[in-house]
Amino acid sequence: DIQMTQSPSSVSASVGDRVTITCRASQGISSWLAWYQQKPGKAPKLLIYAASSLQSGVPSRFSGSGSGTDFTLTISSLQPEDFATYYCQQANSFPVTFGGGTKVEIK
Amino acid sequence: EVQLVESGGGLVQPGGSLRLSCAASGFTFSSYWMSWVRQAPGKGLEWVANIKQDGSEKYYVDSVKGRFTISRDNAKNSLYLQMNSLRAEDTAVYYCARHTPTGTTHYYFDYWGQGTLVTVSS
C-alpha cells in the first residue's frame, strides 16, 4: 500500500495567516491526490482533487499543488472557519489511502 | 441536495455482528460507485470497502476481508455493510461516501454521510 505522510501534524496560526501543509507519498502517484477538511464531529469535506482542482463551492483561498510524491495544500489567508483537521488521500492505486492529518489550530 | 444518512451503529461484543445502512437521496444512486470509510476515535481515515454501480464488483481492505460484506439495493437507494466477527480494532465511526465520477481506478469521495459509531467491547 502507498503510505501518505503529512507534515506538520499540527500548526498554530492566526486569522489572516498563510498556511501550507505538506503531503508526501511513499511512491509516485502522478497527480492523483485529494485534500479534505474535517471539523470535530463532522464528516470530511472534499476541497481539492487531482492535486490542484478546486471542488465546486470551495473558497479560492484554498489551493493545491504538486505531482509525483510531494504535494502541498495552501490556505492563502486563514479564516475562522478554516480551523480544522486536513487530510490528503492518494487515488493512484488500490487501496486508496489517507495521510495522518494536520490539525490547524488557533494561535 | 445530495444526502447520505447512515444508521445501524451501536455497541456490540467482540465476535458479534452488526449491519450498517446508508440511505441516499438527491442523486441517481445507481450511477455511482460507493464506499465505506471508517475513522477510529481520535485517529485518521481508513477506506474499508467499495461497490460498483450494479453491485457486480466489490473490494475490501485486507483487514476486513472475509468478515465484512458490502452490498447495495438500487431500488431502495441504499448501501449496506454487514460486519461479522467484530474485533475491538473495528471500533470507529463508519461513513458512507460517494465516489467522484472519475473512473473505476482513480477516485475521490465528494459526498459523505454524518457517520455512525460502532463500538466493539465486552
CSV table of C-alpha atoms in Angstrom, one decimal:
chain,number,residue,atom,x,y,z
A,1,ASP,CA,0.0,0.0,0.0
A,2,ILE,CA,1.1,3.6,-0.6
A,3,GLN,CA,1.9,5.4,2.6
A,4,MET,CA,0.9,9.1,2.8
A,5,THR,CA,2.9,11.2,5.3
A,6,GLN,CA,1.6,14.7,6.2
A,7,SER,CA,3.6,17.4,7.9
A,8,PRO,CA,3.3,19.1,10.2
A,9,SER,CA,0.9,17.1,12.4
A,10,SER,CA,-0.3,20.3,13.8
A,11,VAL,CA,0.2,24.0,13.1
A,12,SER,CA,-0.8,27.1,15.1
A,13,ALA,CA,-1.8,30.1,13.1
A,14,SER,CA,-3.7,33.4,13.3
A,15,VAL,CA,-6.6,34.7,11.2
A,16,GLY,CA,-5.1,36.1,8.0
A,17,ASP,CA,-2.0,33.9,8.0
A,18,ARG,CA,-0.9,31.9,5.1
A,19,VAL,CA,-0.7,28.2,6.0
A,20,THR,CA,1.0,25.5,4.0
A,21,ILE,CA,0.5,21.7,4.7
A,22,THR,CA,2.7,19.1,3.0
A,23,CYS,CA,1.8,15.5,2.0
A,24,ARG,CA,4.4,13.0,0.7
A,25,ALA,CA,3.6,9.7,-1.0
A,26,SER,CA,5.8,6.7,-0.5
A,27,GLN,CA,5.9,6.2,-4.3
A,28,GLY,CA,4.9,8.3,-7.3
A,29,ILE,CA,1.2,9.0,-7.6
A,30,SER,CA,1.2,11.4,-10.6
A,31,SER,CA,-1.5,14.0,-9.7
A,32,TRP,CA,-3.9,11.6,-8.1
A,33,LEU,CA,-4.3,13.4,-4.8
A,34,ALA,CA,-7.1,15.0,-2.9
A,35,TRP,CA,-7.4,17.2,0.2
A,36,TYR,CA,-10.2,17.0,2.7
A,37,GLN,CA,-11.2,19.3,5.6
A,38,GLN,CA,-12.8,17.8,8.7
A,39,LYS,CA,-14.2,19.7,11.6
A,40,PRO,CA,-14.8,18.0,15.0
A,41,GLY,CA,-17.8,15.7,14.9
A,42,LYS,CA,-18.4,16.2,11.2
A,43,ALA,CA,-17.7,14.3,8.1
A,44,PRO,CA,-14.7,15.1,5.9
A,45,LYS,CA,-15.3,17.6,3.0
A,46,LEU,CA,-13.6,17.4,-0.3
A,47,LEU,CA,-11.6,20.6,-1.0
A,48,ILE,CA,-9.1,19.8,-3.8
A,49,TYR,CA,-8.9,16.8,-6.2
A,50,ALA,CA,-6.4,15.9,-8.9
A,51,ALA,CA,-3.8,17.7,-6.8
A,52,SER,CA,-4.9,21.2,-7.8
A,53,SER,CA,-8.5,21.3,-8.9
A,54,LEU,CA,-10.8,23.2,-6.6
A,55,GLN,CA,-14.0,21.3,-5.7
A,56,SER,CA,-17.2,23.3,-6.5
A,57,GLY,CA,-18.2,25.7,-3.8
A,58,VAL,CA,-14.8,25.7,-2.1
A,59,PRO,CA,-13.3,29.2,-1.5
A,60,SER,CA,-10.5,30.2,-3.7
A,61,ARG,CA,-8.2,30.9,-0.7
A,62,PHE,CA,-7.6,27.1,-0.8
A,63,SER,CA,-5.1,25.9,-3.4
A,64,GLY,CA,-3.2,22.7,-4.1
A,65,SER,CA,0.0,21.9,-6.0
A,66,GLY,CA,2.5,19.1,-6.6
A,67,SER,CA,2.9,15.9,-8.5
A,68,GLY,CA,4.8,12.7,-8.2
A,69,THR,CA,5.5,12.3,-4.5
A,70,ASP,CA,5.3,15.8,-3.0
A,71,PHE,CA,2.2,17.9,-2.6
A,72,THR,CA,1.0,21.0,-0.8
A,73,LEU,CA,-2.2,22.5,0.4
A,74,THR,CA,-2.1,26.3,0.9
A,75,ILE,CA,-4.6,28.4,2.6
A,76,SER,CA,-3.8,31.9,1.5
A,77,SER,CA,-5.5,33.9,4.2
A,78,LEU,CA,-6.7,31.8,7.1
A,79,GLN,CA,-10.3,32.4,8.2
A,80,PRO,CA,-12.0,31.5,11.5
A,81,GLU,CA,-14.0,28.7,9.8
A,82,ASP,CA,-10.8,27.1,8.5
A,83,PHE,CA,-9.6,25.8,11.9
A,84,ALA,CA,-10.0,22.1,11.3
A,85,THR,CA,-8.0,18.9,10.5
A,86,TYR,CA,-6.9,18.4,6.9
A,87,TYR,CA,-6.2,15.0,5.3
A,88,CYS,CA,-4.6,14.1,2.0
A,89,GLN,CA,-5.7,11.0,0.0
A,90,GLN,CA,-4.0,9.2,-2.8
A,91,ALA,CA,-6.1,7.9,-5.7
A,92,ASN,CA,-3.4,6.4,-7.8
A,93,SER,CA,-3.6,2.8,-6.8
A,94,PHE,CA,-5.6,0.3,-4.8
A,95,PRO,CA,-6.3,0.7,-1.9
A,96,VAL,CA,-6.8,4.4,-1.6
A,97,THR,CA,-5.0,5.6,1.5
A,98,PHE,CA,-5.1,8.8,3.6
A,99,GLY,CA,-2.5,10.8,5.4
A,100,GLY,CA,-2.4,11.0,9.1
A,101,GLY,CA,-3.9,14.5,9.2
A,102,THR,CA,-2.8,18.0,10.0
A,103,LYS,CA,-4.6,20.0,12.7
A,104,VAL,CA,-4.8,23.7,12.1
A,105,GLU,CA,-5.2,25.4,15.5
A,106,ILE,CA,-5.8,29.0,16.6
A,107,LYS,CA,-2.6,30.7,17.8
B,1,GLU,CA,-29.3,18.2,-2.5
B,2,VAL,CA,-27.2,15.1,-2.1
B,3,GLN,CA,-27.7,13.4,1.2
B,4,LEU,CA,-26.3,10.3,2.8
B,5,VAL,CA,-27.6,9.1,6.1
B,6,GLU,CA,-26.1,6.2,7.9
B,7,SER,CA,-27.7,4.1,10.6
B,8,GLY,CA,-27.2,0.8,12.5
B,9,GLY,CA,-24.2,1.6,14.6
B,10,GLY,CA,-24.0,0.7,18.3
B,11,LEU,CA,-22.3,-1.3,21.0
B,12,VAL,CA,-21.5,-5.0,20.2
B,13,GLN,CA,-19.4,-7.6,21.9
B,14,PRO,CA,-16.2,-9.0,20.3
B,15,GLY,CA,-17.2,-11.7,17.8
B,16,GLY,CA,-20.6,-10.2,17.3
B,17,SER,CA,-22.3,-8.8,14.1
B,18,LEU,CA,-23.8,-5.6,13.0
B,19,ARG,CA,-25.4,-4.3,9.8
B,20,LEU,CA,-24.9,-0.7,8.8
B,21,SER,CA,-27.2,1.1,6.3
B,22,CYS,CA,-26.8,4.2,4.3
B,23,ALA,CA,-29.8,5.9,2.7
B,24,ALA,CA,-29.0,8.0,-0.3
B,25,SER,CA,-31.1,10.8,-1.8
B,26,GLY,CA,-30.7,13.8,-4.1
B,27,PHE,CA,-28.8,12.0,-6.9
B,28,THR,CA,-29.1,8.9,-9.1
B,29,PHE,CA,-27.7,6.4,-6.7
B,30,SER,CA,-27.5,3.6,-9.2
B,31,SER,CA,-25.0,5.7,-11.3
B,32,TYR,CA,-22.2,5.8,-8.7
B,33,TRP,CA,-19.6,3.7,-7.0
B,34,MET,CA,-20.0,3.9,-3.2
B,35,SER,CA,-17.6,3.2,-0.4
B,36,TRP,CA,-17.5,2.8,3.4
B,37,VAL,CA,-14.7,4.7,5.1
B,38,ARG,CA,-14.0,4.5,8.9
B,39,GLN,CA,-12.3,6.6,11.5
B,40,ALA,CA,-11.2,5.1,14.8
B,41,PRO,CA,-11.6,7.5,17.8
B,42,GLY,CA,-9.0,10.3,17.6
B,43,LYS,CA,-7.4,8.7,14.5
B,44,GLY,CA,-7.3,9.2,10.8
B,45,LEU,CA,-9.4,7.9,7.9
B,46,GLU,CA,-9.3,4.4,6.5
B,47,TRP,CA,-11.1,3.1,3.4
B,48,VAL,CA,-12.9,-0.1,4.2
B,49,ALA,CA,-14.9,-1.3,1.1
B,50,ASN,CA,-16.4,-0.2,-2.1
B,51,ILE,CA,-19.0,-1.5,-4.6
B,52,LYS,CA,-19.7,-0.8,-8.3
B,53,GLN,CA,-22.9,0.7,-9.5
B,54,ASP,CA,-24.6,-2.6,-10.2
B,55,GLY,CA,-23.1,-4.5,-7.4
B,56,SER,CA,-21.0,-6.7,-9.7
B,57,GLU,CA,-17.6,-5.7,-8.2
B,58,LYS,CA,-16.7,-5.3,-4.6
B,59,TYR,CA,-13.4,-4.6,-3.0
B,60,TYR,CA,-12.2,-4.7,0.6
B,61,VAL,CA,-9.2,-3.6,2.7
B,62,ASP,CA,-7.2,-6.6,3.8
B,63,SER,CA,-8.1,-6.2,7.5
B,64,VAL,CA,-11.9,-6.8,6.9
B,65,LYS,CA,-11.8,-9.4,4.1
B,66,GLY,CA,-13.8,-12.4,4.9
B,67,ARG,CA,-15.6,-10.6,7.8
B,68,PHE,CA,-17.3,-7.7,6.2
B,69,THR,CA,-19.7,-7.7,3.2
B,70,ILE,CA,-20.7,-4.6,1.3
B,71,SER,CA,-24.0,-4.6,-0.7
B,72,ARG,CA,-26.5,-2.2,-2.2
B,73,ASP,CA,-30.1,-2.1,-3.2
B,74,ASN,CA,-30.5,0.4,-6.0
B,75,ALA,CA,-34.3,0.2,-5.9
B,76,LYS,CA,-34.2,1.4,-2.3
B,77,ASN,CA,-31.3,3.8,-2.9
B,78,SER,CA,-29.4,2.1,0.0
B,79,LEU,CA,-25.9,0.9,0.8
B,80,TYR,CA,-25.1,-1.7,3.4
B,81,LEU,CA,-22.2,-3.1,5.3
B,82,GLN,CA,-22.6,-6.4,7.1
B,83,MET,CA,-19.9,-6.7,9.7
B,84,ASN,CA,-19.3,-10.1,11.3
B,85,SER,CA,-16.7,-11.4,13.7
B,86,LEU,CA,-16.2,-7.9,15.0
B,87,ARG,CA,-13.0,-7.0,16.8
B,88,ALA,CA,-12.0,-4.2,19.2
B,89,GLU,CA,-9.9,-2.7,16.4
B,90,ASP,CA,-13.1,-2.3,14.3
B,91,THR,CA,-14.3,0.4,16.7
B,92,ALA,CA,-14.8,3.5,14.7
B,93,VAL,CA,-17.2,6.0,13.1
B,94,TYR,CA,-18.3,4.5,9.8
B,95,TYR,CA,-19.0,6.8,6.9
B,96,CYS,CA,-20.7,6.0,3.6
B,97,ALA,CA,-19.2,8.1,0.8
B,98,ARG,CA,-19.9,8.7,-2.9
B,99,HIS,CA,-17.2,8.3,-5.4
B,100,THR,CA,-16.4,11.1,-7.8
B,101,PRO,CA,-17.2,10.1,-11.4
B,102,THR,CA,-13.5,9.9,-12.3
B,103,GLY,CA,-13.4,6.3,-13.2
B,104,THR,CA,-13.0,2.9,-11.6
B,105,THR,CA,-9.4,3.0,-10.6
B,106,HIS,CA,-8.8,6.7,-9.6
B,107,TYR,CA,-11.4,8.2,-7.4
B,108,TYR,CA,-12.1,10.6,-4.6
B,109,PHE,CA,-15.1,11.0,-2.2
B,110,ASP,CA,-17.2,14.0,-3.0
B,111,TYR,CA,-20.1,13.4,-0.5
B,112,TRP,CA,-20.1,11.8,2.9
B,113,GLY,CA,-22.7,10.9,5.4
B,114,GLN,CA,-22.6,12.1,9.0
B,115,GLY,CA,-21.3,8.7,10.2
B,116,THR,CA,-22.5,6.0,12.6
B,117,LEU,CA,-20.4,4.9,15.6
B,118,VAL,CA,-19.6,1.2,16.0
B,119,THR,CA,-18.1,0.2,19.4
B,120,VAL,CA,-16.8,-3.3,19.9
B,121,SER,CA,-16.3,-4.0,23.6
B,122,SER,CA,-17.3,-6.5,26.2
